[in-house]
Short mmCIF file of C-alpha atoms and ligand atoms in Angstrom, two decimals:
data_model
loop_
_atom_site.label_atom_id
_atom_site.label_comp_id
_atom_site.label_asym_id
_atom_site.label_seq_id
_atom_site.Cartn_x
_atom_site.Cartn_y
_atom_site.Cartn_z
CA MET A 6 0.10 0.15 -0.08
CA THR A 7 1.01 3.68 -0.56
CA PRO A 8 3.07 4.70 2.33
CA PHE A 9 1.21 7.36 4.58
CA PRO A 10 3.18 9.87 6.64
CA GLU A 11 3.06 8.81 10.38
CA ARG A 12 0.41 10.98 12.22
CA VAL A 13 -0.81 9.96 15.72
CA PHE A 14 -4.44 10.58 16.70
CA SER A 15 -6.30 9.71 19.89
CA GLY A 16 -9.25 11.05 22.10
CA MET A 17 -11.20 10.58 25.32
CA GLN A 18 -14.84 11.25 26.30
CA PRO A 19 -15.63 14.49 28.54
CA THR A 20 -17.82 12.17 30.81
CA GLY A 21 -16.06 13.28 34.13
CA ASN A 22 -14.17 10.91 36.54
CA LEU A 23 -10.80 10.73 34.74
CA HIS A 24 -8.92 8.20 36.57
CA LEU A 25 -5.64 6.38 36.78
CA GLY A 26 -6.70 3.86 34.29
CA ASN A 27 -7.03 6.56 31.57
CA TYR A 28 -3.85 8.03 32.65
CA LEU A 29 -1.51 4.83 32.65
CA GLY A 30 -3.59 3.18 29.77
CA ALA A 31 -3.52 6.18 27.36
CA MET A 32 -2.33 9.53 28.45
CA ILE A 33 1.11 8.68 29.39
CA ASN A 34 1.71 7.14 26.08
CA TRP A 35 0.08 10.31 24.35
CA VAL A 36 2.74 12.52 26.04
CA LYS A 37 5.49 10.44 25.04
CA MET A 38 4.51 10.36 21.29
CA GLN A 39 4.73 14.12 21.21
CA ALA A 40 8.47 13.68 21.23
CA THR A 41 8.63 11.64 17.72
CA HIS A 42 5.44 12.32 15.99
CA GLU A 43 2.85 14.83 14.67
CA CYS A 44 0.10 14.42 17.19
CA ILE A 45 -3.58 15.24 17.27
CA TYR A 46 -5.38 14.85 20.63
CA CYS A 47 -9.36 15.26 20.59
CA VAL A 48 -11.92 15.78 23.53
CA VAL A 49 -14.61 13.58 21.88
CA ASP A 50 -17.72 15.55 22.91
CA LEU A 51 -19.94 14.02 20.13
CA HIS A 52 -19.24 10.52 21.64
CA ALA A 53 -20.32 11.81 24.97
CA ILE A 54 -23.84 12.41 23.90
CA THR A 55 -24.50 8.89 22.80
CA ILE A 56 -25.67 8.22 26.29
CA LYS A 57 -27.81 10.33 28.49
CA HIS A 58 -26.01 13.42 29.45
CA ASP A 59 -26.68 16.60 31.23
CA PRO A 60 -26.16 19.88 29.19
CA ALA A 61 -25.61 21.87 32.39
CA THR A 62 -22.43 19.96 33.11
CA LEU A 63 -21.04 19.15 29.59
CA VAL A 64 -19.17 22.36 29.06
CA GLY A 65 -17.43 21.98 32.37
CA ASP A 66 -16.58 18.33 31.65
CA ILE A 67 -14.99 19.32 28.09
CA ARG A 68 -12.98 22.16 29.91
CA GLU A 69 -12.04 19.67 32.75
CA LEU A 70 -10.74 16.86 30.20
CA THR A 71 -8.78 19.63 28.47
CA ALA A 72 -7.13 20.87 31.77
CA ALA A 73 -6.33 17.22 32.25
CA TYR A 74 -4.66 16.89 28.95
CA LEU A 75 -2.62 20.10 29.59
CA ALA A 76 -1.63 19.24 33.19
CA CYS A 77 -0.48 15.73 32.05
CA GLY A 78 1.85 17.29 29.55
CA LEU A 79 0.15 17.57 26.28
CA ASP A 80 1.62 20.60 24.73
CA PRO A 81 -0.62 22.88 22.49
CA GLN A 82 2.45 24.30 20.84
CA LYS A 83 3.59 20.97 19.60
CA SER A 84 0.32 19.05 19.27
CA ILE A 85 -3.21 19.85 18.13
CA ILE A 86 -5.59 19.83 21.06
CA PHE A 87 -9.29 20.59 20.41
CA ASN A 88 -12.97 19.31 20.99
CA GLN A 89 -14.52 17.23 18.36
CA SER A 90 -17.77 19.03 17.96
CA GLN A 91 -16.12 22.17 16.77
CA VAL A 92 -14.55 20.46 13.68
CA SER A 93 -17.70 19.44 11.53
CA GLN A 94 -15.69 17.12 9.21
CA HIS A 95 -15.82 14.52 11.98
CA ALA A 96 -19.68 14.12 11.74
CA GLU A 97 -19.50 14.35 8.02
CA LEU A 98 -16.97 11.73 7.64
CA ALA A 99 -19.04 9.72 10.09
CA TRP A 100 -22.09 9.76 7.85
CA ILE A 101 -20.03 8.34 4.95
CA PHE A 102 -18.76 5.62 7.12
CA ASN A 103 -22.26 4.92 8.13
CA CYS A 104 -22.76 3.87 4.56
CA ILE A 105 -19.29 1.83 4.52
CA ALA A 106 -19.75 -0.21 7.72
CA ARG A 107 -21.95 -3.19 7.78
CA LEU A 108 -24.57 -3.81 10.23
CA GLY A 109 -23.09 -7.20 10.98
CA TRP A 110 -19.74 -5.63 12.02
CA LEU A 111 -21.41 -3.18 14.38
CA ASN A 112 -23.40 -5.92 15.81
CA ARG A 113 -20.34 -7.63 17.14
CA MET A 114 -19.15 -4.60 19.04
CA THR A 115 -18.88 -5.70 22.67
CA GLN A 116 -18.76 -2.27 24.17
CA PHE A 117 -22.14 -1.57 22.64
CA LYS A 118 -23.56 -4.54 24.30
CA GLU A 119 -22.29 -3.53 27.61
CA LYS A 120 -23.24 0.19 27.23
CA ALA A 121 -26.80 -0.79 25.93
CA GLY A 122 -27.40 -3.08 28.64
CA LYS A 123 -30.67 -5.33 28.68
CA ASP A 124 -32.93 -2.95 26.88
CA ARG A 125 -31.18 -2.58 23.73
CA GLU A 126 -34.25 -1.36 21.96
CA LYS A 127 -33.90 2.00 24.15
CA ALA A 128 -30.26 2.62 23.19
CA SER A 129 -29.61 5.59 20.82
CA THR A 130 -28.68 4.96 17.42
CA GLY A 131 -25.73 7.25 17.98
CA LEU A 132 -24.58 4.80 20.48
CA PHE A 133 -24.64 1.96 17.97
CA VAL A 134 -22.82 3.70 15.20
CA TYR A 135 -20.30 5.24 17.76
CA PRO A 136 -17.48 3.15 16.25
CA ASN A 137 -18.06 4.83 12.82
CA LEU A 138 -17.60 8.04 14.37
CA MET A 139 -14.46 6.98 15.97
CA ALA A 140 -13.10 5.89 12.49
CA ALA A 141 -14.02 9.06 11.19
CA ASP A 142 -12.06 10.97 14.07
CA ILE A 143 -8.96 8.93 13.04
CA LEU A 144 -9.30 8.97 9.31
CA ALA A 145 -10.54 12.57 8.81
CA TYR A 146 -6.56 13.11 9.46
CA LYS A 147 -5.41 9.97 7.74
CA ALA A 148 -3.83 9.19 11.17
CA THR A 149 -1.68 6.12 11.15
CA HIS A 150 -1.12 5.46 14.86
CA VAL A 151 -3.60 5.38 17.72
CA PRO A 152 -2.50 5.15 21.39
CA VAL A 153 -5.36 3.65 23.40
CA GLY A 154 -6.13 1.20 26.39
CA GLU A 155 -6.75 -2.45 25.77
CA ASP A 156 -10.45 -1.95 25.75
CA GLN A 157 -10.45 0.06 22.51
CA LYS A 158 -8.82 -2.76 20.36
CA GLN A 159 -11.95 -4.00 18.69
CA HIS A 160 -12.91 -0.42 17.73
CA LEU A 161 -9.67 0.04 16.15
CA GLU A 162 -10.08 -3.18 14.12
CA LEU A 163 -13.25 -1.76 12.92
CA SER A 164 -11.71 1.33 11.89
CA ARG A 165 -9.10 -0.59 9.88
CA ASP A 166 -12.09 -2.60 8.27
CA ILE A 167 -13.84 0.58 7.21
CA ALA A 168 -10.61 2.07 5.77
CA GLN A 169 -9.99 -1.28 3.99
CA LYS A 170 -13.58 -1.45 2.57
CA PHE A 171 -13.61 2.24 1.35
CA ASN A 172 -10.14 1.62 -0.35
CA ASN A 173 -11.46 -1.61 -2.03
CA ASP A 174 -14.85 -0.52 -2.97
CA PHE A 175 -13.62 2.66 -4.63
CA ALA A 176 -10.23 1.50 -5.79
CA ALA A 177 -10.89 2.58 -9.36
CA SER A 178 -12.07 6.04 -8.49
CA ILE A 179 -9.29 6.57 -5.94
CA ALA A 180 -6.59 5.76 -8.63
CA ASP A 181 -8.44 8.13 -11.20
CA HIS A 182 -8.45 10.98 -8.78
CA GLY A 183 -4.59 10.46 -8.44
CA TYR A 184 -4.66 9.13 -4.96
CA GLY A 185 -2.76 5.89 -5.97
CA GLU A 186 -3.69 2.40 -4.36
CA ALA A 187 -5.36 3.62 -1.16
CA TYR A 188 -7.07 6.73 0.00
CA PHE A 189 -7.00 6.11 3.74
CA PRO A 190 -4.34 4.34 5.83
CA LEU A 191 -4.96 1.37 7.96
CA PRO A 192 -4.51 2.79 11.29
CA GLU A 193 -2.41 0.87 13.89
CA PRO A 194 -3.43 0.56 17.47
CA MET A 195 -0.65 1.24 19.89
CA ILE A 196 -1.39 -0.55 23.24
CA THR A 197 1.73 -0.45 25.09
CA GLY A 198 3.03 -0.14 28.57
CA PRO A 199 2.74 -2.45 31.86
CA ALA A 200 -0.81 -1.14 32.60
CA THR A 201 -2.89 -1.20 29.32
CA ARG A 202 -5.78 -2.59 31.46
CA VAL A 203 -5.89 -1.19 34.98
CA MET A 204 -8.42 -3.05 37.21
CA SER A 205 -10.87 -1.77 39.78
CA LEU A 206 -9.24 -1.59 43.19
CA ARG A 207 -12.34 -3.40 44.61
CA ASP A 208 -12.57 -6.24 42.06
CA GLY A 209 -9.56 -7.64 40.19
CA GLN A 210 -11.88 -9.03 37.45
CA ALA A 211 -13.42 -5.54 36.70
CA LYS A 212 -11.68 -2.84 34.80
CA MET A 213 -11.23 0.53 36.53
CA SER A 214 -13.98 2.65 35.00
CA LYS A 215 -15.46 5.98 35.14
CA SER A 216 -19.06 4.55 35.69
CA ASP A 217 -18.28 2.24 38.49
CA ALA A 218 -20.78 3.30 41.36
CA SER A 219 -18.04 2.95 44.07
CA ASP A 220 -15.56 5.83 44.13
CA ASN A 221 -13.19 3.54 46.15
CA SER A 222 -12.86 1.36 43.05
CA ARG A 223 -10.68 4.10 41.14
CA ILE A 224 -7.97 6.59 41.91
CA ASN A 225 -9.34 9.84 40.17
CA MET A 226 -6.79 12.36 38.78
CA THR A 227 -8.37 14.94 41.07
CA ASP A 228 -8.00 12.80 44.42
CA ASP A 229 -5.74 14.36 47.08
CA ALA A 230 -3.14 12.49 48.85
CA ASP A 231 -5.43 11.54 51.77
CA ALA A 232 -7.94 9.91 49.27
CA ILE A 233 -5.13 8.18 47.29
CA ALA A 234 -3.85 6.63 50.37
CA GLN A 235 -6.98 5.45 51.74
CA LYS A 236 -8.05 3.94 48.67
CA PHE A 237 -4.94 1.90 48.23
CA ARG A 238 -5.28 1.03 51.90
CA LYS A 239 -8.74 -0.44 51.35
CA ALA A 240 -7.99 -2.20 48.01
CA ARG A 241 -8.69 -5.71 47.91
CA THR A 242 -5.87 -8.17 48.03
CA ASP A 243 -5.08 -11.59 49.03
CA PRO A 244 -3.26 -12.67 52.13
CA GLU A 245 0.13 -13.89 50.34
CA PRO A 246 3.23 -11.87 50.21
CA LEU A 247 4.36 -10.49 46.82
CA PRO A 248 6.08 -13.15 44.66
CA SER A 249 9.62 -12.43 43.42
CA GLU A 250 8.80 -12.97 39.78
CA PRO A 251 5.83 -11.88 37.49
CA GLY A 252 4.92 -15.76 36.98
CA GLY A 253 3.90 -15.69 40.56
CA LEU A 254 1.12 -12.99 40.03
CA GLU A 255 -1.10 -15.51 37.73
CA GLU A 256 -4.17 -16.25 39.51
CA ARG A 257 -3.66 -13.29 41.76
CA PRO A 258 -5.52 -10.40 39.77
CA GLU A 259 -5.50 -7.91 42.53
CA ALA A 260 -1.82 -8.47 43.24
CA ASP A 261 -1.00 -8.20 39.65
CA ASN A 262 -2.98 -5.03 39.17
CA LEU A 263 -1.30 -3.12 42.15
CA VAL A 264 2.15 -4.37 40.74
CA GLY A 265 1.20 -3.26 37.41
CA ILE A 266 0.15 0.18 38.66
CA TYR A 267 3.36 0.61 40.51
CA ALA A 268 5.56 -0.45 37.52
CA ALA A 269 3.77 2.05 35.27
CA LEU A 270 3.87 4.88 37.66
CA ALA A 271 7.52 4.29 38.18
CA GLY A 272 8.24 3.87 34.56
CA THR A 273 9.64 0.34 34.90
CA SER A 274 8.62 -3.17 34.48
CA LYS A 275 6.73 -5.73 36.81
CA GLU A 276 9.94 -7.75 36.81
CA SER A 277 11.95 -4.95 38.58
CA VAL A 278 9.15 -4.02 40.97
CA LEU A 279 9.06 -7.55 42.27
CA LYS A 280 12.88 -7.55 42.37
CA GLU A 281 12.42 -4.92 44.98
CA PHE A 282 9.36 -5.97 46.84
CA GLY A 283 9.38 -9.79 46.33
CA GLY A 284 8.41 -11.33 49.66
CA ALA A 285 6.97 -8.17 50.99
CA GLN A 286 3.54 -8.02 52.52
CA PHE A 287 0.79 -5.63 51.35
CA SER A 288 1.22 -3.80 54.47
CA VAL A 289 4.63 -2.78 53.12
CA PHE A 290 3.74 -2.60 49.46
CA LYS A 291 0.54 -0.53 49.77
CA PRO A 292 2.29 2.50 51.56
CA ALA A 293 5.15 2.43 48.99
CA LEU A 294 2.54 2.46 46.21
CA SER A 295 0.57 5.31 47.91
CA GLU A 296 3.60 7.41 48.18
CA LEU A 297 4.64 6.87 44.71
CA ALA A 298 1.17 7.76 43.42
CA VAL A 299 1.00 10.86 45.32
CA GLU A 300 4.27 11.89 44.13
CA LYS A 301 3.16 11.34 40.63
CA LEU A 302 -0.39 12.48 40.56
CA ALA A 303 -0.62 15.27 43.04
CA PRO A 304 1.28 17.86 40.85
CA ILE A 305 -1.07 16.81 38.05
CA GLY A 306 -4.36 17.42 40.20
CA ALA A 307 -2.83 20.85 41.21
CA GLU A 308 -1.98 21.97 37.70
CA MET A 309 -5.60 20.85 36.53
CA ARG A 310 -7.08 22.94 39.25
CA ARG A 311 -5.05 25.82 38.39
CA LEU A 312 -5.76 25.59 34.70
CA GLN A 313 -9.62 25.10 35.37
CA ALA A 314 -9.73 28.35 37.26
CA ASP A 315 -8.81 30.01 33.70
CA ALA A 316 -11.54 29.16 31.49
CA SER A 317 -10.56 31.62 28.92
CA TYR A 318 -7.14 30.10 28.56
CA ILE A 319 -8.67 26.47 28.08
CA ASP A 320 -11.13 28.07 25.58
CA ALA A 321 -8.46 29.67 23.49
CA VAL A 322 -6.35 26.51 23.39
CA LEU A 323 -9.38 24.63 22.14
CA GLY A 324 -10.34 27.24 19.50
CA ASP A 325 -6.89 27.34 18.07
CA GLY A 326 -6.76 23.65 18.04
CA ALA A 327 -10.01 23.44 16.23
CA GLU A 328 -8.74 25.83 13.57
CA ARG A 329 -5.63 23.88 12.93
CA ALA A 330 -7.37 20.51 12.79
CA SER A 331 -10.12 21.84 10.46
CA ALA A 332 -7.29 22.84 8.21
CA LEU A 333 -6.06 19.35 7.98
CA ALA A 334 -9.37 17.69 7.67
CA ARG A 335 -11.19 19.79 5.30
CA PRO A 336 -9.02 18.52 2.11
CA VAL A 337 -9.24 15.01 3.34
CA LEU A 338 -13.26 15.26 3.30
CA ASP A 339 -13.14 17.05 -0.07
CA GLY A 340 -11.10 14.12 -1.55
CA ALA A 341 -13.31 11.52 -0.08
CA LYS A 342 -16.41 13.35 -1.56
CA ASP A 343 -14.58 13.45 -5.04
CA VAL A 344 -13.85 9.62 -4.76
CA LEU A 345 -17.36 8.91 -4.01
CA GLY A 346 -18.35 10.98 -6.84
CA LEU A 347 -20.36 13.78 -5.10
CA LEU A 348 -20.37 17.05 -6.72
CA ARG A 349 -18.56 19.97 -5.05
CA THR A 350 -19.20 23.37 -6.65
CA ARG A 351 -18.48 25.68 -3.60
CA LYS A 352 -15.20 27.32 -3.41
P1 AMP B 14 -12.81 6.22 28.28
O1 AMP B 14 -12.73 6.40 29.85
O2 AMP B 14 -13.66 4.88 28.00
O3 AMP B 14 -13.09 7.53 27.62
O4 AMP B 14 -11.40 5.81 27.93
C1 AMP B 14 -10.33 6.70 27.55
C2 AMP B 14 -8.91 6.05 27.24
O5 AMP B 14 -8.59 5.43 28.35
C3 AMP B 14 -9.07 4.92 26.41
O6 AMP B 14 -7.91 5.07 25.47
C4 AMP B 14 -9.20 3.72 27.12
O7 AMP B 14 -8.63 2.50 26.43
C5 AMP B 14 -8.30 4.07 28.18
N1 AMP B 14 -8.75 3.44 29.52
C6 AMP B 14 -10.06 3.64 29.96
N2 AMP B 14 -10.14 2.66 31.22
C7 AMP B 14 -8.96 2.05 31.33
C8 AMP B 14 -8.47 1.04 32.21
N3 AMP B 14 -9.19 0.68 33.07
N4 AMP B 14 -7.06 0.73 31.99
C9 AMP B 14 -6.35 0.97 30.95
N5 AMP B 14 -6.71 1.98 29.99
C10 AMP B 14 -8.18 2.34 30.13
N1 LIG B 15 -13.93 5.30 21.93
C1 LIG B 15 -12.85 5.90 22.72
C2 LIG B 15 -13.13 5.60 24.19
O1 LIG B 15 -14.27 5.45 24.58
C3 LIG B 15 -12.71 7.35 22.67
C4 LIG B 15 -12.39 7.68 21.21
C5 LIG B 15 -13.31 8.23 20.28
C6 LIG B 15 -11.23 7.54 20.35
N2 LIG B 15 -12.69 8.50 19.19
C7 LIG B 15 -11.43 8.18 19.16
C8 LIG B 15 -9.99 7.00 20.82
C9 LIG B 15 -10.28 8.09 18.11
C10 LIG B 15 -8.90 7.04 19.91
C11 LIG B 15 -9.27 7.43 18.46
O2 LIG B 15 -12.10 5.60 25.01
#
């Protein structure tokens, strides 16, 4: 396939309760990618309205997530940071992809089944076609690399299927318009690090999630030192001391989770954490973990609060980002319309 220049795209929903799983599974990698790649990071507010939401709090949630992006180290000078609804090409390309993706593909999406719950008939159609919008987010920029947590793998595969089908179905037109063999790249998921799936502190079988009713199940990015220490103290564990090698974490999901969190926060591997703590009881490991978490997270929480007090700065970052994002997405949409045989007469 024609090589596409490397470009990174990722996004998160502004649905509140940003937690350690979001940070370790995704954001830490986003920050790193800025050193080597052109990066585009989006606050995906159109995704947030696929389930019931409160118009009175959405604006605040969009600003809060933007503040979190900045506080974690995303740099608006280096990267494009914006909210999805200000760049109309996302919704436009999503419509085109609604006509490419097959009903059978969407029927297989496990996240839809989870989010729709028992009464599927009552789910919005937006929730069903959500993965098509996600494909549009990425492909409106012909992005090639997408850093996400493990739970997004299936959606990324669908994005690749959509890109592939578009390229195949319209191959002749794509070539006729001078785009070579492929109009869209097949975006690669980047699921890396020791904590691609951070689990709940109350249940080692469930992932840490924004929507868990128990606040003790997650470390929020805005938790203070006391809350962090208390949540780790209460975290569920087993009675055994820590093993000295990762093999010993099998069948011990809670222990595995806490060791993975420690490794990710310290920027090392589970092996080296267990070299240090092998044989230790949780009464020793948990305070060390809390201390490390506070050291890493407290400055981010403080910076988030500082930025959130300055809504006009946040809004300026998003406005500028939206301008730059539109400038990239517009020609991609125009090209897709040409390939599809739609008529464009407006300058
Ligand atoms: P969401 O909270 O669903 O908007 O997810 C935003 C990003 O965080 C996505 O890239 C997810 O894959 C990632 N993520 C969410 N929860 C977790 C978790 N428990 N562990 C690792 N990554 C996660
Ligand atoms: N679906 C992703 C989530 O729930 C968010 C998302 C929307 C996204 N569009 C994206 C992630 C594009 C990466 C690329 O976390």
